[in-house]
Amino acid sequence: MSKAAKKKIRKVLVVNSGSSSLKYQLFDMEKEERLAKGLVERIGAGGPANHSEALKKVVEDLGNPKDIDAIGHRVLHGAEVFKDSVKVDKAVMAKCKKLVKFGPLHMPANLGGIEACQQIFKGVPNVAVFDTAFHQTMPDCAALYAIDPKYYKKMGIRKYGFHGTSHKFVTQAAAEFLGKPLAKLNIVTCHLGNGSSLAAVKNGQCVDTSMGLTPLAGLVMGTRCGDIDGAAILSIMEAEGLTPAQMDTLLNKKSGLQAVSGVNGGDMRDICANAAKGDKAAELALEMWAYRVAFYIGGYNTVVGGADAIILTGGIGENSAEARERVVSRLGALGVKLDKKANAKTRGAAGVISTKDSKIPVVVLPTNEELMIAKDTTRLLG
Ligand code: AMP
């Protein structure tokens, strides 16, 4: 396409439409600068009646803008259908609706947000950005579960992975930070927040990730258990007479750091504070958490054929020097050495926290999923 034929995309609205809330950010993409952000809460529960009403509130908050060029939407699940972000049209919406079974809680709200934008911002193009898309380059040996293949064929049971928008953002940021072409970049990206996942990135593409069919798998998280023997789940269900829905709640909302430490929500700050006071449960929770992260980093270093860097991001990765130290101090076998001073002073900003002679640099890079969505929106439409 010639330059003249391309539409100039300047103002991009990013919408993250959840079941009861709608978050938004407005970007000026010429400067990649955020102009506004906000949140509409209690949709269908005392606040706006639905996503369309919530969006009207957003339009009001933004002062009735007439210059929005495009809207980018966070969508939970693209399954194997969407391997990249996509401009929304009727056929795309129809395909998305078939994927609701992969995210019955989130997908209807995500799609409701798109439909509300189509109604309210008439003629403004929408782009769907999927949390799973970045991981679609995983080879079968990493993505498939060793069960009867009929469950993959009939039901799509396989590893999809999540946080893809964040892993993609820090992968691009790492290429820039390290001065290496994306196509030659081998890294392990660690998104460590309330929900957490790792990705193994080889030649700039995802080759493995720690979350699975759902976000339950992999690391120990705020309230999710991460990897667990499936037979343990069956034993608990049988012994306690739990339904699948009750077991789902136990594993996703009542496990992880919260269950081990006793800290409600499994907030890393509170757990570190309790551990510093000598609380044994908090100490164990931290060690279990750090052990699992280090274990995955070791595995993924092998998977990418030797990493150029280990990237830490997310609320914990960007801010918690203590949690980072507990992970990095376990990586001695990889020749990784922590620079304690650099680690202590790095918070919420990019920085190297390993020593000069560390065999693999450890780099903190703040993530920005909303900006990634805005960038993808611009890339697809611009
Ligand atoms: P996220 O889900 O990415 O927002 O990350 C939330 C997690 O980051 C929580 O466990 C917080 O305790 C943790 N976190 C955020 N800020 C800090 C901080 N300054 N120090 C330690 N942990 C933090």
Short mmCIF file of C-alpha atoms and ligand atoms in Angstrom, two decimals:
data_model
loop_
_atom_site.label_atom_id
_atom_site.label_comp_id
_atom_site.label_asym_id
_atom_site.label_seq_id
_atom_site.Cartn_x
_atom_site.Cartn_y
_atom_site.Cartn_z
CA MET A 1 0.00 0.00 0.00
CA SER A 2 1.34 3.46 -0.82
CA LYS A 3 1.85 5.93 1.99
CA ALA A 4 -0.81 8.25 0.62
CA ALA A 5 -3.42 5.48 0.80
CA LYS A 6 -2.78 4.84 4.49
CA LYS A 7 -4.97 6.53 7.03
CA LYS A 8 -3.14 8.47 9.69
CA ILE A 9 -3.96 6.96 13.06
CA ARG A 10 -3.27 9.43 15.81
CA LYS A 11 -5.69 9.11 18.69
CA VAL A 12 -6.30 5.56 19.86
CA LEU A 13 -8.71 4.58 22.62
CA VAL A 14 -7.80 1.34 24.42
CA VAL A 15 -10.67 -0.50 26.06
CA ASN A 16 -10.41 -3.33 28.59
CA SER A 17 -13.99 -4.40 29.10
CA GLY A 18 -14.46 -6.82 32.01
CA SER A 19 -17.58 -8.45 33.42
CA SER A 20 -18.24 -5.66 35.94
CA SER A 21 -15.81 -2.90 35.00
CA LEU A 22 -14.52 -1.07 31.94
CA LYS A 23 -11.00 0.38 31.94
CA TYR A 24 -9.84 2.75 29.24
CA GLN A 25 -6.79 4.73 28.17
CA LEU A 26 -6.51 7.30 25.41
CA PHE A 27 -3.20 7.58 23.53
CA ASP A 28 -1.67 10.08 21.17
CA MET A 29 0.24 7.63 18.96
CA GLU A 30 2.37 10.28 17.30
CA LYS A 31 4.22 10.69 20.58
CA GLU A 32 3.14 7.34 22.09
CA GLU A 33 1.84 9.40 24.97
CA ARG A 34 -1.11 8.68 27.24
CA LEU A 35 -3.66 11.49 27.26
CA ALA A 36 -6.25 10.08 29.66
CA LYS A 37 -7.16 6.98 31.63
CA GLY A 38 -10.12 5.92 33.69
CA LEU A 39 -12.35 3.20 35.03
CA VAL A 40 -16.10 2.64 35.10
CA GLU A 41 -17.10 0.19 37.80
CA ARG A 42 -20.10 -1.83 39.00
CA ILE A 43 -21.54 -2.46 35.54
CA GLY A 44 -24.83 -4.27 36.02
CA ALA A 45 -24.45 -4.00 39.79
CA GLY A 46 -25.67 -0.56 40.81
CA GLY A 47 -23.58 1.38 38.26
CA PRO A 48 -24.26 1.52 34.47
CA ALA A 49 -26.75 -1.14 33.34
CA ASN A 50 -24.52 -2.56 30.59
CA HIS A 51 -21.34 -2.00 28.58
CA SER A 52 -23.06 0.42 26.24
CA GLU A 53 -24.08 2.64 29.19
CA ALA A 54 -20.58 2.31 30.65
CA LEU A 55 -19.08 3.49 27.38
CA LYS A 56 -21.41 6.49 27.31
CA LYS A 57 -19.90 7.42 30.67
CA VAL A 58 -16.42 7.11 29.14
CA VAL A 59 -17.41 9.41 26.26
CA GLU A 60 -18.66 11.91 28.84
CA ASP A 61 -15.49 11.62 30.92
CA LEU A 62 -13.40 12.26 27.80
CA GLY A 63 -15.47 15.38 26.96
CA ASN A 64 -17.27 14.00 23.88
CA PRO A 65 -14.21 13.53 21.66
CA LYS A 66 -14.75 13.61 17.89
CA ASP A 67 -11.16 12.86 16.93
CA ILE A 68 -10.71 9.23 17.99
CA ASP A 69 -9.18 7.44 14.98
CA ALA A 70 -9.31 3.87 16.24
CA ILE A 71 -10.17 1.69 19.21
CA GLY A 72 -8.10 -1.24 20.46
CA HIS A 73 -9.72 -3.90 22.64
CA ARG A 74 -8.21 -6.37 25.03
CA VAL A 75 -9.74 -9.79 24.29
CA LEU A 76 -8.92 -12.74 26.51
CA HIS A 77 -8.92 -15.65 24.11
CA GLY A 78 -8.16 -16.07 20.43
CA ALA A 79 -7.62 -19.85 20.67
CA GLU A 80 -5.94 -21.14 17.46
CA VAL A 81 -8.12 -18.88 15.32
CA PHE A 82 -6.30 -15.61 15.97
CA LYS A 83 -2.52 -15.72 15.82
CA ASP A 84 -2.25 -11.94 15.71
CA SER A 85 -4.39 -8.93 16.53
CA VAL A 86 -7.13 -8.33 13.96
CA LYS A 87 -9.32 -5.55 12.60
CA VAL A 88 -12.87 -6.30 13.69
CA ASP A 89 -15.58 -6.98 11.10
CA LYS A 90 -18.70 -9.16 11.07
CA ALA A 91 -16.78 -12.34 10.29
CA VAL A 92 -14.27 -11.66 13.09
CA MET A 93 -17.09 -11.08 15.60
CA ALA A 94 -18.76 -14.33 14.51
CA LYS A 95 -15.49 -16.22 15.03
CA CYS A 96 -14.94 -14.57 18.42
CA LYS A 97 -18.41 -15.59 19.57
CA LYS A 98 -17.49 -19.22 18.92
CA LEU A 99 -14.59 -18.81 21.35
CA VAL A 100 -16.72 -17.80 24.35
CA LYS A 101 -16.42 -21.38 25.66
CA PHE A 102 -12.69 -20.73 26.25
CA GLY A 103 -13.46 -17.79 28.53
CA PRO A 104 -17.09 -17.86 29.61
CA LEU A 105 -16.48 -15.18 32.25
CA HIS A 106 -14.39 -12.71 30.24
CA MET A 107 -15.23 -13.19 26.57
CA PRO A 108 -18.88 -11.96 26.66
CA ALA A 109 -17.71 -8.77 28.42
CA ASN A 110 -14.81 -8.30 25.98
CA LEU A 111 -17.12 -8.69 22.98
CA GLY A 112 -19.79 -6.53 24.65
CA GLY A 113 -17.21 -3.74 24.82
CA ILE A 114 -16.53 -4.03 21.09
CA GLU A 115 -20.23 -3.98 20.23
CA ALA A 116 -20.79 -0.93 22.44
CA CYS A 117 -17.95 0.89 20.63
CA GLN A 118 -19.41 -0.04 17.23
CA GLN A 119 -22.70 1.56 18.31
CA ILE A 120 -21.33 4.66 19.98
CA PHE A 121 -18.23 5.46 17.89
CA LYS A 122 -19.91 4.93 14.50
CA GLY A 123 -17.45 4.42 11.66
CA VAL A 124 -14.39 4.26 13.95
CA PRO A 125 -12.45 1.01 13.31
CA ASN A 126 -12.00 -1.50 16.14
CA VAL A 127 -9.06 -3.86 16.60
CA ALA A 128 -9.12 -6.96 18.82
CA VAL A 129 -5.88 -7.77 20.64
CA PHE A 130 -5.80 -11.27 22.12
CA ASP A 131 -4.01 -12.24 25.33
CA THR A 132 -3.20 -15.63 23.77
CA ALA A 133 -1.96 -14.54 20.31
CA PHE A 134 1.74 -14.08 21.13
CA HIS A 135 1.94 -17.70 22.27
CA GLN A 136 0.53 -19.16 19.06
CA THR A 137 4.05 -19.78 17.74
CA MET A 138 4.64 -22.53 20.35
CA PRO A 139 5.60 -25.85 18.79
CA ASP A 140 3.30 -28.84 19.39
CA CYS A 141 5.78 -30.46 21.78
CA ALA A 142 5.31 -27.52 24.15
CA ALA A 143 1.63 -26.79 23.50
CA LEU A 144 0.01 -30.22 23.64
CA TYR A 145 -0.87 -32.25 26.73
CA ALA A 146 0.09 -35.93 26.81
CA ILE A 147 -3.49 -37.20 26.89
CA ASP A 148 -5.68 -38.89 24.25
CA PRO A 149 -5.45 -36.51 21.22
CA LYS A 150 -9.23 -36.69 20.79
CA TYR A 151 -9.58 -34.11 23.58
CA TYR A 152 -7.43 -31.67 21.63
CA LYS A 153 -9.27 -32.38 18.38
CA LYS A 154 -12.79 -32.29 19.84
CA MET A 155 -12.47 -29.75 22.62
CA GLY A 156 -9.32 -27.77 21.88
CA ILE A 157 -7.69 -28.92 25.13
CA ARG A 158 -4.08 -27.67 24.85
CA LYS A 159 -1.84 -24.99 26.27
CA TYR A 160 -2.72 -21.49 25.04
CA GLY A 161 -0.96 -19.20 27.52
CA PHE A 162 -1.98 -15.70 28.61
CA HIS A 163 -0.40 -12.27 29.35
CA GLY A 164 0.69 -12.44 25.69
CA THR A 165 0.33 -8.68 25.23
CA SER A 166 2.71 -8.07 28.14
CA HIS A 167 5.24 -10.70 27.01
CA LYS A 168 5.16 -9.20 23.53
CA PHE A 169 5.63 -5.66 24.83
CA VAL A 170 8.66 -6.53 26.96
CA THR A 171 10.11 -8.68 24.17
CA GLN A 172 10.08 -5.64 21.86
CA ALA A 173 11.37 -3.43 24.68
CA ALA A 174 14.16 -5.95 25.39
CA ALA A 175 15.30 -5.93 21.75
CA GLU A 176 15.55 -2.15 21.97
CA PHE A 177 17.20 -2.16 25.42
CA LEU A 178 19.79 -4.78 24.43
CA GLY A 179 20.31 -3.35 20.93
CA LYS A 180 19.63 -6.73 19.32
CA PRO A 181 17.40 -7.41 16.30
CA LEU A 182 14.12 -8.97 17.40
CA ALA A 183 14.61 -11.87 14.98
CA LYS A 184 17.80 -12.90 16.80
CA LEU A 185 16.62 -12.29 20.35
CA ASN A 186 16.57 -15.22 22.81
CA ILE A 187 15.12 -14.30 26.20
CA VAL A 188 13.07 -15.52 29.12
CA THR A 189 10.34 -13.01 30.02
CA CYS A 190 8.85 -13.16 33.53
CA HIS A 191 5.55 -11.35 34.08
CA LEU A 192 5.34 -11.42 37.88
CA GLY A 193 2.20 -9.82 39.26
CA ASN A 194 -0.89 -11.02 41.06
CA GLY A 195 -1.26 -13.35 38.08
CA SER A 196 2.13 -14.51 36.83
CA SER A 197 3.60 -16.28 33.84
CA LEU A 198 6.87 -16.83 32.02
CA ALA A 199 7.53 -17.04 28.31
CA ALA A 200 10.47 -18.61 26.49
CA VAL A 201 11.22 -16.40 23.47
CA LYS A 202 13.50 -17.73 20.75
CA ASN A 203 14.40 -15.61 17.71
CA GLY A 204 11.80 -13.10 18.89
CA GLN A 205 8.97 -15.67 18.95
CA CYS A 206 7.28 -17.44 21.84
CA VAL A 207 8.27 -21.12 22.06
CA ASP A 208 6.79 -21.90 25.48
CA THR A 209 4.84 -20.30 28.29
CA SER A 210 3.91 -21.35 31.81
CA MET A 211 0.14 -20.82 31.79
CA GLY A 212 -1.95 -23.46 30.06
CA LEU A 213 -5.47 -24.09 28.81
CA THR A 214 -6.40 -21.51 31.46
CA PRO A 215 -4.37 -19.07 33.58
CA LEU A 216 -4.25 -21.63 36.43
CA ALA A 217 -1.06 -23.41 35.37
CA GLY A 218 2.60 -22.63 36.03
CA LEU A 219 3.84 -20.32 38.77
CA VAL A 220 2.55 -19.94 42.31
CA MET A 221 0.38 -16.79 42.05
CA GLY A 222 -1.54 -14.48 44.38
CA THR A 223 -4.52 -16.80 44.72
CA ARG A 224 -3.81 -19.52 42.10
CA CYS A 225 -1.86 -22.65 42.88
CA GLY A 226 -0.04 -22.99 39.56
CA ASP A 227 1.23 -26.44 38.58
CA ILE A 228 -0.33 -29.26 40.60
CA ASP A 229 -0.77 -33.00 40.12
CA GLY A 230 -4.19 -33.51 38.48
CA ALA A 231 -4.72 -36.52 40.73
CA ALA A 232 -4.47 -34.27 43.82
CA ILE A 233 -7.40 -32.29 42.44
CA LEU A 234 -9.44 -35.46 41.99
CA SER A 235 -8.61 -36.64 45.53
CA ILE A 236 -9.75 -33.36 47.10
CA MET A 237 -12.95 -33.26 45.05
CA GLU A 238 -13.79 -36.80 46.07
CA ALA A 239 -12.94 -36.38 49.75
CA GLU A 240 -14.78 -33.07 50.17
CA GLY A 241 -17.60 -33.78 47.69
CA LEU A 242 -16.80 -30.64 45.68
CA THR A 243 -18.40 -29.77 42.34
CA PRO A 244 -16.14 -28.70 39.42
CA ALA A 245 -17.20 -25.07 40.02
CA GLN A 246 -16.30 -25.27 43.72
CA MET A 247 -12.95 -26.86 42.91
CA ASP A 248 -12.32 -24.16 40.32
CA THR A 249 -12.85 -21.50 43.01
CA LEU A 250 -10.55 -23.34 45.43
CA LEU A 251 -7.71 -23.58 42.88
CA ASN A 252 -8.06 -20.12 41.31
CA LYS A 253 -9.22 -17.92 44.18
CA LYS A 254 -8.25 -19.64 47.44
CA SER A 255 -4.81 -21.06 46.74
CA GLY A 256 -1.33 -19.77 45.92
CA LEU A 257 0.47 -17.21 48.08
CA GLN A 258 -2.80 -16.44 49.88
CA ALA A 259 -3.35 -20.02 51.02
CA VAL A 260 0.25 -20.68 52.07
CA SER A 261 0.91 -17.32 53.79
CA GLY A 262 -2.56 -16.63 55.16
CA VAL A 263 -2.42 -13.11 53.65
CA ASN A 264 -5.72 -12.20 52.00
CA GLY A 265 -5.24 -11.78 48.23
CA GLY A 266 -1.63 -13.00 48.51
CA ASP A 267 -0.25 -9.45 48.18
CA MET A 268 3.54 -9.56 47.85
CA ARG A 269 4.12 -6.42 49.96
CA ASP A 270 2.25 -7.82 52.96
CA ILE A 271 3.89 -11.23 52.62
CA CYS A 272 7.39 -9.69 52.53
CA ALA A 273 6.52 -7.58 55.59
CA ASN A 274 5.26 -10.63 57.48
CA ALA A 275 8.33 -12.66 56.53
CA ALA A 276 10.59 -9.85 57.78
CA LYS A 277 8.81 -10.13 61.16
CA GLY A 278 9.66 -13.84 61.28
CA ASP A 279 6.30 -15.23 60.11
CA LYS A 280 7.10 -18.80 59.05
CA ALA A 281 4.09 -19.21 56.74
CA ALA A 282 5.00 -16.02 54.85
CA GLU A 283 8.61 -17.19 54.57
CA LEU A 284 7.51 -20.55 53.15
CA ALA A 285 5.16 -18.83 50.67
CA LEU A 286 8.02 -16.63 49.41
CA GLU A 287 10.37 -19.57 49.05
CA MET A 288 7.77 -21.65 47.19
CA TRP A 289 7.07 -18.70 44.91
CA ALA A 290 10.74 -17.95 44.16
CA TYR A 291 11.63 -21.62 43.75
CA ARG A 292 8.99 -22.08 41.06
CA VAL A 293 10.04 -18.94 39.16
CA ALA A 294 13.73 -19.98 39.24
CA PHE A 295 12.81 -23.53 38.21
CA TYR A 296 11.00 -22.24 35.11
CA ILE A 297 13.79 -19.78 34.23
CA GLY A 298 16.26 -22.69 34.27
CA GLY A 299 14.04 -24.76 32.00
CA TYR A 300 13.30 -21.94 29.59
CA ASN A 301 16.99 -21.00 29.36
CA THR A 302 17.45 -24.50 27.91
CA VAL A 303 14.39 -24.15 25.69
CA VAL A 304 15.68 -20.94 24.03
CA GLY A 305 19.19 -22.40 23.61
CA GLY A 306 20.79 -20.03 26.12
CA ALA A 307 19.14 -16.71 26.91
CA ASP A 308 20.61 -13.31 25.98
CA ALA A 309 18.76 -11.88 28.99
CA ILE A 310 16.21 -12.64 31.68
CA ILE A 311 13.48 -9.97 31.73
CA LEU A 312 11.44 -9.20 34.86
CA THR A 313 8.17 -7.24 34.70
CA GLY A 314 4.71 -6.93 36.31
CA GLY A 315 3.90 -5.41 39.72
CA ILE A 316 6.29 -7.71 41.58
CA GLY A 317 8.99 -7.90 38.89
CA GLU A 318 9.11 -4.12 38.52
CA ASN A 319 8.88 -3.17 42.19
CA SER A 320 9.82 -5.85 44.69
CA ALA A 321 13.61 -5.96 45.23
CA GLU A 322 13.15 -8.66 47.86
CA ALA A 323 11.12 -10.99 45.63
CA ARG A 324 13.61 -10.46 42.76
CA GLU A 325 16.56 -11.25 45.04
CA ARG A 326 14.94 -14.49 46.13
CA VAL A 327 14.59 -15.56 42.48
CA VAL A 328 17.93 -14.34 41.11
CA SER A 329 19.95 -15.77 44.02
CA ARG A 330 18.76 -19.21 42.93
CA LEU A 331 20.24 -18.84 39.42
CA GLY A 332 23.93 -19.38 40.30
CA ALA A 333 24.13 -22.54 38.18
CA LEU A 334 23.41 -20.37 35.11
CA GLY A 335 26.28 -18.04 36.04
CA VAL A 336 23.79 -15.33 36.95
CA LYS A 337 24.94 -12.89 39.65
CA LEU A 338 22.76 -10.29 41.36
CA ASP A 339 23.98 -6.71 41.80
CA LYS A 340 22.39 -6.07 45.19
CA LYS A 341 22.80 -2.30 45.02
CA ALA A 342 21.29 -2.02 41.55
CA ASN A 343 18.48 -4.33 42.60
CA ALA A 344 17.68 -2.27 45.70
CA LYS A 345 17.38 0.97 43.75
CA THR A 346 15.44 -0.32 40.73
CA ARG A 347 11.74 0.31 41.13
CA GLY A 348 9.14 0.90 38.44
CA ALA A 349 11.80 1.74 35.84
CA ALA A 350 14.05 -0.09 33.38
CA GLY A 351 17.40 -1.25 34.75
CA VAL A 352 19.96 -4.05 34.84
CA ILE A 353 20.05 -5.74 38.27
CA SER A 354 22.83 -8.26 37.57
CA THR A 355 26.59 -7.67 37.88
CA LYS A 356 28.77 -6.88 34.84
CA ASP A 357 30.27 -10.39 34.97
CA SER A 358 26.88 -12.14 35.24
CA LYS A 359 26.71 -14.71 32.44
CA ILE A 360 23.16 -13.67 31.61
CA PRO A 361 21.99 -10.11 32.30
CA VAL A 362 18.84 -9.75 34.39
CA VAL A 363 16.85 -6.72 33.27
CA VAL A 364 13.79 -5.07 34.79
CA LEU A 365 11.53 -3.62 32.08
CA PRO A 366 8.16 -2.06 32.98
CA THR A 367 5.34 -3.54 30.94
CA ASN A 368 2.60 -1.50 29.28
CA GLU A 369 -0.17 -3.70 27.92
CA GLU A 370 -2.39 -0.75 27.01
CA LEU A 371 0.34 0.87 24.90
CA MET A 372 0.97 -2.50 23.21
CA ILE A 373 -2.74 -2.68 22.31
CA ALA A 374 -2.57 0.90 20.95
CA LYS A 375 0.59 0.04 18.97
CA ASP A 376 -1.00 -3.07 17.45
CA THR A 377 -4.11 -1.06 16.60
CA THR A 378 -1.97 1.53 14.81
CA ARG A 379 0.09 -1.16 13.05
CA LEU A 380 -3.02 -2.88 11.68
CA LEU A 381 -4.82 0.26 10.56
CA GLY A 382 -2.09 2.74 9.82
P1 AMP B 1 0.09 -6.66 39.18
O1 AMP B 1 -0.89 -7.79 39.18
O2 AMP B 1 1.06 -6.70 38.06
O3 AMP B 1 -0.55 -5.32 39.38
O4 AMP B 1 1.01 -6.88 40.49
C1 AMP B 1 0.46 -6.91 41.80
C2 AMP B 1 1.54 -7.45 42.76
O5 AMP B 1 2.67 -6.56 42.73
C3 AMP B 1 1.08 -7.52 44.20
O6 AMP B 1 1.49 -8.76 44.77
C4 AMP B 1 1.81 -6.38 44.86
O7 AMP B 1 2.10 -6.64 46.21
C5 AMP B 1 3.08 -6.30 44.07
N1 AMP B 1 3.68 -4.99 44.20
C6 AMP B 1 3.27 -3.82 43.66
N2 AMP B 1 4.06 -2.80 44.09
C7 AMP B 1 4.99 -3.33 44.91
C8 AMP B 1 6.08 -2.81 45.67
N3 AMP B 1 6.36 -1.52 45.66
N4 AMP B 1 6.81 -3.69 46.39
C9 AMP B 1 6.51 -4.99 46.40
N5 AMP B 1 5.51 -5.54 45.72
C10 AMP B 1 4.76 -4.74 44.97
#
